[in-house]
Amino acid sequence: MTGVEKAQALRDRKGGARIAALTAYDYPTARLLDESGIDLMLVGDSLGMVALGFPDTTHVTLEHMRHHVAAVARAEPTALVLADLPIHTYPDPDTAVANARLLVEAGAEAVKLEGGIRQADKVRAITEAGIPVCGHLGMLPQRVLEEGGYHKKGRTPEQLDALREGAWALIEAGVFAIVLESVVQEAAGELTATLPVPTIGIGCGETTCDGEVAVVTDLIGSFPWFVPPFARPEADVAHSIRTAAAAYVQRVRQP
Ligand code: KIV
């Protein structure tokens, strides 16, 4: 299937089987995750924190993204490979299209960008260029410095109105799905019930949205220094690495 067909198939899942999405940043993880049958593999700019050691996603560049997208794409995933357009790479429609093309050249099949009404013209331009786009509303990590931290969204009627308006602007511009991040459960539920494209939740309650996306290091427990409160680890890879490394040191020093 082409990327456009995969994105359309996910769009058509609205009201059907829930979408399972995970982030991936490298070749072996992408290969292993794809074996699970996940629907969507997000090369998220979260890689800035969990793979590159930056304090937040505002340090991630297009070159970082291209490097990691290419590694994930070499695994030839069946899942749709979705790549984040990092901060400052979509200031206007022409730049957004040029940079989305660079991500596609590196191996992405679709792109994601953050924000609502103010991004609609960029979403329209990218989709018209033949590249599927996923929206991202709620808590926007690329705005963490302006907002002074990570705050839950959709708490007030005004915030819910802004989310609704943003979502409809993105849908009219052509997104195939919308990630909702850290939106209070009631608001995320209302958006999911009323919007015609799938919502993919993170930090919105486990079964509120049409699908879920998790940061892979939260799922496998390989980034123990920060674990969001909503994470549900299924493994403790940090423990396995520490144990294996300690056993190796012992083996080498006392053969
Ligand atoms: O960068 C990322 O991993 C994301 C998810 C949190 C949705 O955008």
CSV table of C-alpha atoms and ligand atoms in Angstrom, one decimal:
chain,number,residue,atom,x,y,z
A,1,MET,CA,0.0,0.0,0.0
A,2,THR,CA,1.2,3.5,-0.6
A,3,GLY,CA,1.4,6.1,2.2
A,4,VAL,CA,-1.7,7.8,0.8
A,5,GLU,CA,-3.6,4.5,0.8
A,6,LYS,CA,-2.5,3.7,4.4
A,7,ALA,CA,-3.5,7.1,5.6
A,8,GLN,CA,-6.9,6.8,3.9
A,9,ALA,CA,-7.4,3.3,5.5
A,10,LEU,CA,-6.7,4.9,8.9
A,11,ARG,CA,-9.1,7.7,8.1
A,12,ASP,CA,-11.8,5.1,7.2
A,13,ARG,CA,-11.3,3.4,10.6
A,14,LYS,CA,-13.4,6.1,12.3
A,15,GLY,CA,-16.0,4.3,14.3
A,16,GLY,CA,-14.3,0.9,13.6
A,17,ALA,CA,-11.3,-0.9,15.1
A,18,ARG,CA,-9.3,1.3,17.3
A,19,ILE,CA,-5.9,2.6,16.0
A,20,ALA,CA,-2.7,1.4,17.8
A,21,ALA,CA,0.2,3.8,17.3
A,22,LEU,CA,3.7,3.9,18.8
A,23,THR,CA,6.7,6.1,18.3
A,24,ALA,CA,9.9,4.7,16.9
A,25,TYR,CA,13.3,6.4,16.3
A,26,ASP,CA,15.6,3.7,15.0
A,27,TYR,CA,15.8,0.6,12.7
A,28,PRO,CA,15.7,-2.3,15.2
A,29,THR,CA,12.9,-0.8,17.3
A,30,ALA,CA,10.9,-0.1,14.1
A,31,ARG,CA,11.3,-3.7,12.9
A,32,LEU,CA,10.4,-5.2,16.3
A,33,LEU,CA,7.3,-2.9,16.7
A,34,ASP,CA,6.1,-3.6,13.2
A,35,GLU,CA,6.0,-7.3,14.0
A,36,SER,CA,3.3,-6.5,16.6
A,37,GLY,CA,0.9,-5.3,13.8
A,38,ILE,CA,0.7,-1.7,15.0
A,39,ASP,CA,-1.1,0.6,12.6
A,40,LEU,CA,1.0,3.7,12.8
A,41,MET,CA,4.6,4.4,13.6
A,42,LEU,CA,5.3,8.0,14.6
A,43,VAL,CA,8.8,9.3,14.3
A,44,GLY,CA,7.9,11.9,16.8
A,45,ASP,CA,10.0,14.9,17.8
A,46,SER,CA,9.8,13.4,21.3
A,47,LEU,CA,13.1,11.8,20.0
A,48,GLY,CA,14.7,15.1,21.2
A,49,MET,CA,14.1,14.0,24.8
A,50,VAL,CA,14.1,10.2,24.8
A,51,ALA,CA,16.7,9.6,22.2
A,52,LEU,CA,18.9,12.7,22.0
A,53,GLY,CA,18.9,13.9,25.6
A,54,PHE,CA,17.5,17.4,25.1
A,55,PRO,CA,15.2,18.9,27.8
A,56,ASP,CA,12.2,19.3,25.3
A,57,THR,CA,11.3,19.1,21.7
A,58,THR,CA,12.2,22.7,20.8
A,59,HIS,CA,15.8,21.6,20.1
A,60,VAL,CA,14.9,19.1,17.4
A,61,THR,CA,15.8,20.1,13.8
A,62,LEU,CA,14.7,18.9,10.4
A,63,GLU,CA,18.1,17.1,10.0
A,64,HIS,CA,17.6,15.2,13.3
A,65,MET,CA,14.2,14.2,12.0
A,66,ARG,CA,15.5,13.1,8.6
A,67,HIS,CA,18.2,11.0,10.1
A,68,HIS,CA,15.8,9.1,12.4
A,69,VAL,CA,13.0,8.9,9.7
A,70,ALA,CA,15.5,7.2,7.4
A,71,ALA,CA,16.5,4.7,10.0
A,72,VAL,CA,12.9,3.8,10.7
A,73,ALA,CA,12.0,3.6,7.0
A,74,ARG,CA,14.9,1.2,6.4
A,75,ALA,CA,12.8,-1.3,8.5
A,76,GLU,CA,10.2,-1.1,5.7
A,77,PRO,CA,7.3,-1.0,8.2
A,78,THR,CA,3.8,-2.1,7.2
A,79,ALA,CA,2.5,0.5,9.6
A,80,LEU,CA,2.2,4.1,8.2
A,81,VAL,CA,5.4,6.0,8.9
A,82,LEU,CA,4.4,9.4,10.2
A,83,ALA,CA,7.0,12.0,10.9
A,84,ASP,CA,6.8,15.2,12.9
A,85,LEU,CA,7.6,18.5,11.3
A,86,PRO,CA,9.8,20.0,14.0
A,87,ILE,CA,9.5,23.5,15.5
A,88,HIS,CA,10.2,26.4,13.0
A,89,THR,CA,9.9,24.2,9.9
A,90,TYR,CA,6.3,25.2,8.9
A,91,PRO,CA,6.1,29.0,9.3
A,92,ASP,CA,4.2,29.4,6.0
A,93,PRO,CA,2.6,27.1,3.4
A,94,ASP,CA,5.5,27.0,0.9
A,95,THR,CA,8.2,26.2,3.6
A,96,ALA,CA,5.8,23.6,5.1
A,97,VAL,CA,5.5,21.9,1.8
A,98,ALA,CA,9.2,22.0,1.1
A,99,ASN,CA,10.1,20.6,4.5
A,100,ALA,CA,7.3,17.9,4.4
A,101,ARG,CA,8.8,16.8,1.0
A,102,LEU,CA,12.3,16.5,2.7
A,103,LEU,CA,10.8,14.2,5.3
A,104,VAL,CA,9.1,12.1,2.6
A,105,GLU,CA,12.4,12.0,0.7
A,106,ALA,CA,13.9,10.5,3.9
A,107,GLY,CA,11.2,7.9,4.1
A,108,ALA,CA,8.1,9.4,5.8
A,109,GLU,CA,4.7,8.5,4.4
A,110,ALA,CA,2.8,11.3,6.2
A,111,VAL,CA,3.6,14.2,8.4
A,112,LYS,CA,2.3,15.7,11.6
A,113,LEU,CA,2.3,19.3,12.8
A,114,GLU,CA,1.1,21.0,15.9
A,115,GLY,CA,-1.8,23.5,16.2
A,116,GLY,CA,-5.2,24.3,14.9
A,117,ILE,CA,-6.6,27.3,13.0
A,118,ARG,CA,-3.2,28.9,12.5
A,119,GLN,CA,-1.9,25.7,10.7
A,120,ALA,CA,-4.9,25.1,8.4
A,121,ASP,CA,-3.2,26.9,5.4
A,122,LYS,CA,-0.1,24.7,5.8
A,123,VAL,CA,-2.1,21.5,6.2
A,124,ARG,CA,-4.0,22.4,3.0
A,125,ALA,CA,-0.8,23.1,1.1
A,126,ILE,CA,0.9,19.9,2.2
A,127,THR,CA,-2.2,17.7,1.4
A,128,GLU,CA,-2.6,19.4,-2.0
A,129,ALA,CA,1.1,18.4,-2.6
A,130,GLY,CA,0.0,14.8,-2.1
A,131,ILE,CA,1.4,14.2,1.4
A,132,PRO,CA,-1.1,13.0,4.0
A,133,VAL,CA,-1.2,15.2,7.2
A,134,CYS,CA,-2.1,14.3,10.8
A,135,GLY,CA,-3.1,17.2,13.1
A,136,HIS,CA,-2.0,17.6,16.8
A,137,LEU,CA,-4.2,19.5,19.3
A,138,GLY,CA,-4.4,19.9,23.0
A,139,MET,CA,-1.1,20.2,24.8
A,140,LEU,CA,1.5,21.2,22.2
A,141,PRO,CA,5.0,20.2,23.2
A,142,GLN,CA,6.6,22.7,20.7
A,143,ARG,CA,5.0,25.5,22.7
A,144,VAL,CA,6.2,24.3,26.1
A,145,LEU,CA,8.4,27.4,26.6
A,146,GLU,CA,5.7,29.9,25.8
A,147,GLU,CA,3.2,28.1,27.9
A,148,GLY,CA,5.6,27.6,30.8
A,149,GLY,CA,5.2,23.9,31.1
A,150,TYR,CA,2.9,21.0,30.1
A,151,HIS,CA,-0.7,21.8,31.0
A,152,LYS,CA,-3.8,19.8,30.5
A,153,LYS,CA,-6.2,21.2,27.9
A,154,GLY,CA,-10.0,21.3,27.5
A,155,ARG,CA,-10.7,22.2,31.1
A,156,THR,CA,-12.9,25.3,30.4
A,157,PRO,CA,-15.7,25.9,27.9
A,158,GLU,CA,-13.4,28.4,26.1
A,159,GLN,CA,-10.6,25.8,25.8
A,160,LEU,CA,-13.1,23.2,24.5
A,161,ASP,CA,-14.4,25.8,21.9
A,162,ALA,CA,-10.8,26.5,20.8
A,163,LEU,CA,-10.1,22.7,20.4
A,164,ARG,CA,-13.4,22.3,18.4
A,165,GLU,CA,-12.6,25.2,16.1
A,166,GLY,CA,-9.0,24.0,15.6
A,167,ALA,CA,-10.2,20.5,14.8
A,168,TRP,CA,-12.7,21.6,12.2
A,169,ALA,CA,-10.2,23.9,10.6
A,170,LEU,CA,-7.7,21.0,10.3
A,171,ILE,CA,-10.4,18.7,9.0
A,172,GLU,CA,-11.5,21.2,6.3
A,173,ALA,CA,-7.9,21.5,5.4
A,174,GLY,CA,-7.6,17.7,4.8
A,175,VAL,CA,-6.1,15.9,7.9
A,176,PHE,CA,-6.7,12.2,8.0
A,177,ALA,CA,-6.5,12.0,11.8
A,178,ILE,CA,-5.9,14.2,14.8
A,179,VAL,CA,-3.6,13.5,17.8
A,180,LEU,CA,-5.1,14.8,21.0
A,181,GLU,CA,-2.5,15.2,23.7
A,182,SER,CA,-3.4,15.8,27.4
A,183,VAL,CA,-6.9,16.8,26.8
A,184,VAL,CA,-9.3,16.2,29.8
A,185,GLN,CA,-11.2,13.0,29.2
A,186,GLU,CA,-14.7,14.6,28.9
A,187,ALA,CA,-13.5,17.1,26.2
A,188,ALA,CA,-11.6,14.4,24.3
A,189,GLY,CA,-14.7,12.2,24.5
A,190,GLU,CA,-16.8,15.0,23.0
A,191,LEU,CA,-14.4,15.7,20.2
A,192,THR,CA,-14.1,12.0,19.4
A,193,ALA,CA,-17.9,11.6,19.3
A,194,THR,CA,-18.4,14.6,17.0
A,195,LEU,CA,-15.4,14.8,14.7
A,196,PRO,CA,-15.5,12.8,11.4
A,197,VAL,CA,-11.8,11.8,11.5
A,198,PRO,CA,-10.2,9.5,14.0
A,199,THR,CA,-8.8,11.0,17.2
A,200,ILE,CA,-5.6,9.4,18.5
A,201,GLY,CA,-5.1,10.1,22.2
A,202,ILE,CA,-2.2,10.4,24.5
A,203,GLY,CA,-2.9,11.4,28.1
A,204,CYS,CA,-6.6,11.7,27.4
A,205,GLY,CA,-7.8,8.5,29.2
A,206,GLU,CA,-7.2,5.0,27.9
A,207,THR,CA,-10.3,4.4,25.8
A,208,THR,CA,-11.6,7.9,25.1
A,209,CYS,CA,-10.3,8.4,21.6
A,210,ASP,CA,-10.5,6.4,18.3
A,211,GLY,CA,-6.9,5.2,19.0
A,212,GLU,CA,-3.9,5.6,21.3
A,213,VAL,CA,-0.4,6.7,20.7
A,214,ALA,CA,2.4,6.0,23.2
A,215,VAL,CA,6.0,7.0,23.3
A,216,VAL,CA,7.8,3.7,22.9
A,217,THR,CA,10.2,4.4,25.8
A,218,ASP,CA,7.2,4.8,28.1
A,219,LEU,CA,5.8,1.5,27.0
A,220,ILE,CA,9.1,-0.5,27.3
A,221,GLY,CA,10.5,1.3,30.3
A,222,SER,CA,13.8,2.4,28.7
A,223,PHE,CA,13.7,6.0,29.8
A,224,PRO,CA,13.4,5.8,33.6
A,225,TRP,CA,14.3,9.4,34.4
A,226,PHE,CA,10.9,10.8,33.3
A,227,VAL,CA,7.8,8.7,33.1
A,228,PRO,CA,4.5,10.5,32.5
A,229,PRO,CA,1.7,9.8,35.0
A,230,PHE,CA,-0.5,8.2,32.3
A,231,ALA,CA,2.2,5.8,31.0
A,232,ARG,CA,1.5,2.1,31.4
A,233,PRO,CA,4.9,0.3,30.9
A,234,GLU,CA,4.7,-3.3,29.7
A,235,ALA,CA,8.4,-4.0,30.2
A,236,ASP,CA,11.4,-2.7,32.2
A,237,VAL,CA,14.2,-2.4,29.6
A,238,ALA,CA,16.2,0.0,31.8
A,239,HIS,CA,16.4,-2.8,34.4
A,240,SER,CA,17.5,-5.3,31.7
A,241,ILE,CA,20.2,-3.0,30.4
A,242,ARG,CA,21.5,-2.2,33.8
A,243,THR,CA,21.6,-5.9,34.8
A,244,ALA,CA,23.2,-7.0,31.5
A,245,ALA,CA,25.9,-4.2,31.7
A,246,ALA,CA,26.7,-5.1,35.3
A,247,ALA,CA,26.9,-8.8,34.4
A,248,TYR,CA,29.3,-7.9,31.6
A,249,VAL,CA,31.5,-5.7,33.8
A,250,GLN,CA,31.7,-8.6,36.3
A,251,ARG,CA,32.5,-11.1,33.6
A,252,VAL,CA,35.3,-9.0,32.1
A,253,ARG,CA,36.9,-8.1,35.4
A,254,GLN,CA,36.7,-11.5,36.9
A,255,PRO,CA,36.8,-14.0,34.0
B,1,KIV,O1,6.6,13.5,19.4
B,1,KIV,C1,5.8,12.7,19.8
B,1,KIV,O2,6.2,11.6,20.3
B,1,KIV,C2,4.4,13.0,19.8
B,1,KIV,C3,3.5,12.2,20.6
B,1,KIV,C4,3.5,12.6,22.0
B,1,KIV,C5,2.1,12.2,20.1
B,1,KIV,O3,4.0,14.0,19.1
